Short mmCIF file of C-alpha atoms in Angstrom, two decimals:
data_model
loop_
_atom_site.label_atom_id
_atom_site.label_comp_id
_atom_site.label_asym_id
_atom_site.label_seq_id
_atom_site.Cartn_x
_atom_site.Cartn_y
_atom_site.Cartn_z
CA GLU A 1 1.46 -33.32 -0.08
CA ALA A 2 2.13 -30.81 2.67
CA GLN A 3 -0.55 -28.65 2.84
CA VAL A 4 -3.06 -26.35 4.80
CA THR A 5 -6.70 -26.82 3.75
CA GLN A 6 -9.65 -24.77 4.42
CA ASN A 7 -13.59 -25.11 3.96
CA PRO A 8 -15.62 -23.94 2.50
CA ARG A 9 -13.52 -21.75 0.03
CA TYR A 10 -16.48 -19.37 -0.88
CA LEU A 11 -19.29 -18.53 1.79
CA ILE A 12 -22.49 -16.13 1.62
CA THR A 13 -24.41 -15.91 4.84
CA VAL A 14 -26.69 -13.78 6.46
CA THR A 15 -26.26 -11.52 9.71
CA GLY A 16 -26.68 -13.54 12.84
CA LYS A 17 -26.57 -17.10 11.42
CA LYS A 18 -23.49 -18.81 13.03
CA LEU A 19 -21.04 -20.47 10.86
CA THR A 20 -17.71 -22.59 11.22
CA VAL A 21 -14.54 -22.47 8.86
CA THR A 22 -12.63 -25.29 9.23
CA CYS A 23 -8.89 -25.54 8.76
CA SER A 24 -6.55 -28.33 8.95
CA GLN A 25 -2.76 -29.01 8.25
CA ASN A 26 -0.89 -32.24 7.56
CA MET A 27 2.13 -31.24 8.59
CA ASN A 28 2.40 -31.86 12.37
CA HIS A 29 2.79 -28.16 12.87
CA GLU A 30 2.28 -27.06 16.58
CA TYR A 31 1.19 -23.53 15.79
CA MET A 32 -1.54 -22.47 13.77
CA SER A 33 -3.20 -19.04 12.87
CA TRP A 34 -6.02 -17.31 11.43
CA TYR A 35 -5.94 -14.00 9.62
CA ARG A 36 -8.48 -11.99 7.84
CA GLN A 37 -7.26 -9.91 4.51
CA ASP A 38 -8.93 -6.32 3.87
CA PRO A 39 -8.14 -4.02 0.94
CA GLY A 40 -5.34 -1.69 2.16
CA LEU A 41 -4.92 -3.33 5.40
CA GLY A 42 -2.76 -6.34 4.46
CA LEU A 43 -3.43 -9.35 6.84
CA ARG A 44 -4.36 -8.89 10.64
CA GLN A 45 -4.20 -11.98 12.93
CA ILE A 46 -7.48 -12.98 14.32
CA TYR A 47 -6.22 -15.87 16.96
CA TYR A 48 -3.41 -18.08 17.15
CA SER A 49 -2.76 -21.50 18.86
CA MET A 50 0.71 -22.60 20.22
CA ASN A 51 -0.47 -26.17 20.47
CA VAL A 52 -3.58 -28.33 21.53
CA GLU A 53 -5.82 -26.35 24.11
CA VAL A 54 -3.64 -23.43 24.10
CA THR A 55 -4.91 -20.44 22.05
CA ASP A 56 -4.74 -16.42 22.27
CA LYS A 57 -6.14 -13.25 20.70
CA GLY A 58 -4.34 -11.60 18.20
CA ASP A 59 -4.99 -8.17 16.67
CA VAL A 60 -8.59 -8.18 15.78
CA PRO A 61 -10.57 -11.06 18.05
CA GLU A 62 -13.66 -9.56 18.24
CA GLY A 63 -16.49 -11.53 17.17
CA TYR A 64 -14.68 -14.77 16.50
CA LYS A 65 -13.95 -17.70 18.42
CA VAL A 66 -11.46 -20.60 17.81
CA SER A 67 -10.69 -24.18 19.37
CA ARG A 68 -7.86 -26.34 19.02
CA LYS A 69 -9.01 -29.76 20.29
CA GLU A 70 -6.46 -31.69 18.00
CA LYS A 71 -3.00 -30.65 16.65
CA ARG A 72 -4.19 -30.70 12.89
CA ASN A 73 -7.36 -28.85 13.11
CA PHE A 74 -7.99 -25.38 13.91
CA PRO A 75 -11.57 -24.07 13.38
CA LEU A 76 -13.10 -20.51 13.48
CA ILE A 77 -16.25 -19.71 14.65
CA LEU A 78 -18.43 -16.90 14.13
CA GLU A 79 -21.24 -17.07 16.61
CA SER A 80 -23.29 -14.41 15.08
CA PRO A 81 -21.60 -12.89 12.02
CA SER A 82 -22.05 -9.39 11.07
CA PRO A 83 -21.24 -7.49 7.39
CA ASN A 84 -18.04 -6.10 8.88
CA GLN A 85 -16.64 -9.53 9.12
CA THR A 86 -17.04 -9.63 4.83
CA SER A 87 -13.51 -10.52 4.29
CA LEU A 88 -11.10 -13.03 2.88
CA TYR A 89 -9.88 -15.62 5.66
CA PHE A 90 -6.61 -17.48 5.68
CA CYS A 91 -5.70 -20.06 7.92
CA ALA A 92 -1.73 -20.44 8.56
CA SER A 93 0.48 -23.18 10.40
CA SER A 94 4.12 -23.20 11.25
CA VAL A 95 7.06 -25.34 12.04
CA PRO A 96 8.35 -25.19 15.74
CA ASP A 97 11.61 -23.68 15.29
CA ARG A 98 12.40 -20.65 16.74
CA LYS A 99 13.56 -18.18 14.56
CA GLY A 100 12.93 -17.58 10.63
CA TYR A 101 10.10 -20.27 10.82
CA GLU A 102 7.89 -19.92 7.59
CA GLN A 103 4.31 -19.95 7.88
CA TYR A 104 2.31 -22.17 5.36
CA PHE A 105 -0.96 -20.44 4.34
CA GLY A 106 -4.22 -22.27 3.52
CA PRO A 107 -5.99 -21.27 0.02
CA GLY A 108 -8.21 -18.77 1.78
CA THR A 109 -11.96 -18.72 2.49
CA ARG A 110 -13.90 -15.74 1.11
CA LEU A 111 -17.02 -14.81 3.57
CA THR A 112 -19.63 -12.40 2.66
CA VAL A 113 -22.38 -11.56 5.15
CA THR A 114 -25.51 -9.47 4.26
CA GLY B 1 3.74 -2.77 18.86
CA ASN B 2 5.41 -4.07 15.44
CA SER B 3 4.40 -2.23 12.48
CA VAL B 4 5.20 -2.42 8.66
CA THR B 5 4.98 0.22 6.10
CA GLN B 6 5.33 -0.81 2.85
CA MET B 7 5.56 0.84 -0.60
CA GLU B 8 1.71 1.86 -1.76
CA GLY B 9 0.77 -0.01 -5.24
CA PRO B 10 -0.47 -0.50 -7.75
CA VAL B 11 3.07 -0.96 -9.46
CA THR B 12 3.02 -1.54 -13.30
CA LEU B 13 6.28 -2.33 -15.20
CA SER B 14 7.19 -3.92 -18.68
CA GLU B 15 8.93 -7.17 -18.82
CA GLU B 16 12.49 -6.68 -18.18
CA ALA B 17 12.33 -3.95 -15.84
CA PHE B 18 13.92 -3.43 -12.55
CA LEU B 19 11.71 -3.82 -9.49
CA THR B 20 12.06 -2.13 -6.09
CA ILE B 21 9.12 -2.33 -3.21
CA ASN B 22 10.56 -0.66 0.03
CA CYS B 23 9.52 -1.88 3.19
CA THR B 24 10.17 -0.48 6.47
CA TYR B 25 9.62 -1.67 10.01
CA THR B 26 9.54 -0.78 13.75
CA ALA B 27 9.73 -3.81 16.06
CA THR B 28 10.48 -4.44 19.88
CA GLY B 29 13.53 -6.68 20.10
CA TYR B 30 15.16 -8.29 17.04
CA PRO B 31 12.77 -9.32 14.51
CA SER B 32 12.80 -11.73 11.42
CA LEU B 33 11.52 -10.63 8.26
CA PHE B 34 9.73 -11.94 5.23
CA TRP B 35 8.63 -11.39 1.80
CA TYR B 36 5.48 -12.97 0.88
CA VAL B 37 3.98 -13.10 -2.57
CA GLN B 38 0.27 -14.14 -3.44
CA TYR B 39 -0.63 -15.37 -6.68
CA PRO B 40 -4.21 -14.50 -7.99
CA GLY B 41 -6.98 -16.78 -6.00
CA GLU B 42 -3.92 -18.47 -4.03
CA GLY B 43 -2.82 -18.30 -0.36
CA LEU B 44 0.27 -16.62 0.45
CA GLN B 45 3.86 -18.20 -0.12
CA LEU B 46 7.13 -17.39 1.62
CA LEU B 47 9.36 -15.81 -0.93
CA LEU B 48 12.36 -15.26 0.94
CA LYS B 49 13.52 -14.35 4.48
CA ALA B 50 16.27 -12.89 6.58
CA THR B 51 16.66 -13.48 10.44
CA LYS B 52 19.74 -11.29 11.47
CA ALA B 53 21.29 -7.89 10.27
CA ASP B 54 23.02 -8.09 6.73
CA ASP B 55 21.53 -11.31 5.84
CA LYS B 56 20.41 -11.28 2.23
CA GLY B 57 17.25 -13.49 1.31
CA SER B 58 16.95 -14.77 -2.23
CA ASN B 59 14.57 -16.91 -4.42
CA LYS B 60 13.61 -16.76 -7.99
CA GLY B 61 15.71 -13.80 -8.86
CA PHE B 62 14.37 -11.67 -6.14
CA GLU B 63 16.43 -10.27 -3.13
CA ALA B 64 16.14 -8.43 0.36
CA THR B 65 18.87 -7.49 2.75
CA TYR B 66 18.10 -7.03 6.48
CA ARG B 67 19.31 -3.67 7.05
CA LYS B 68 19.19 -2.98 10.71
CA GLU B 69 20.41 0.54 10.51
CA THR B 70 17.84 1.72 8.60
CA THR B 71 14.94 -0.83 9.73
CA SER B 72 14.51 -1.59 6.34
CA PHE B 73 13.89 -4.93 3.99
CA HIS B 74 13.59 -3.57 0.55
CA LEU B 75 12.67 -6.32 -2.19
CA GLU B 76 14.43 -6.10 -5.64
CA LYS B 77 14.40 -8.04 -8.89
CA GLY B 78 16.69 -7.18 -11.68
CA SER B 79 14.62 -8.14 -14.70
CA VAL B 80 10.70 -8.74 -13.95
CA GLN B 81 8.76 -11.28 -15.98
CA VAL B 82 4.94 -11.46 -16.55
CA SER B 83 4.59 -14.39 -14.43
CA ASP B 84 5.92 -12.34 -11.38
CA SER B 85 2.52 -10.28 -11.30
CA ALA B 86 1.09 -10.72 -8.05
CA VAL B 87 0.55 -9.06 -4.68
CA TYR B 88 3.53 -9.09 -2.55
CA PHE B 89 3.42 -8.42 1.41
CA CYS B 90 6.60 -7.79 3.60
CA ALA B 91 6.08 -9.16 7.26
CA ILE B 92 8.14 -9.23 10.22
CA SER B 93 8.03 -11.29 13.59
CA SER B 94 9.23 -11.04 16.75
CA GLY B 95 8.53 -12.42 20.53
CA SER B 96 7.74 -15.83 21.42
CA ALA B 97 4.00 -15.78 19.99
CA ARG B 98 5.48 -16.18 16.30
CA GLN B 99 2.93 -13.29 15.44
CA LEU B 100 3.66 -11.89 11.74
CA THR B 101 2.77 -8.39 11.43
CA PHE B 102 2.15 -7.68 7.64
CA GLY B 103 2.30 -4.36 5.40
CA SER B 104 -0.49 -3.66 3.33
CA GLY B 105 0.75 -5.54 0.38
CA THR B 106 2.00 -3.95 -3.12
CA GLN B 107 0.04 -5.36 -6.03
CA LEU B 108 2.71 -5.60 -9.04
CA THR B 109 1.74 -5.97 -12.69
CA VAL B 110 4.08 -7.07 -15.34
CA LEU B 111 3.11 -6.26 -18.86
CA PRO B 112 4.71 -8.04 -21.89
#
């Protein structure tokens, strides 16, 4: 089954404790992306990757890191989480055609930073 | 930069009522337009899309037409069902970065 998986689905942590949210897709997609969803703000892009070893900032990259060492994986790293990073996070991947591409979303990771 | 303005929610309708959710956008270039749906506890799923002016996207009884002159992509359904209860997001993309810009989302509740 074609899918995007994220782990963990739920995470409660404390300020300053490094964490990683994993994302994996089995569709051989070149493009992958991370979003955060906050009430009233919709989804905002954190980082994206056009291919292996190619990453770039989205609209809200501060406090986050990413890496793309393999095509299927795109982990999101919070080196020193803060309460304002409490949010619902989605990973997405996309087919490589030029226009009208569909992004496939993972089920989400709900992160609470206390 | 790109931006999307979406009708504020929440929207509550009775089953079989007509649905319209307004969406307007500003963008550089010639964007593609999307509606995504998020059912409770799930990730987003593509509902429909349109890639050029006057295109009509349709799926599951929902429709939206790409109106370049009014920069709009309003979502419509003639007769909603309880199972349509979800959050609906309008989104646009343009440029080579394939970045999606989302509206704030509209919560739809359909009552039996």
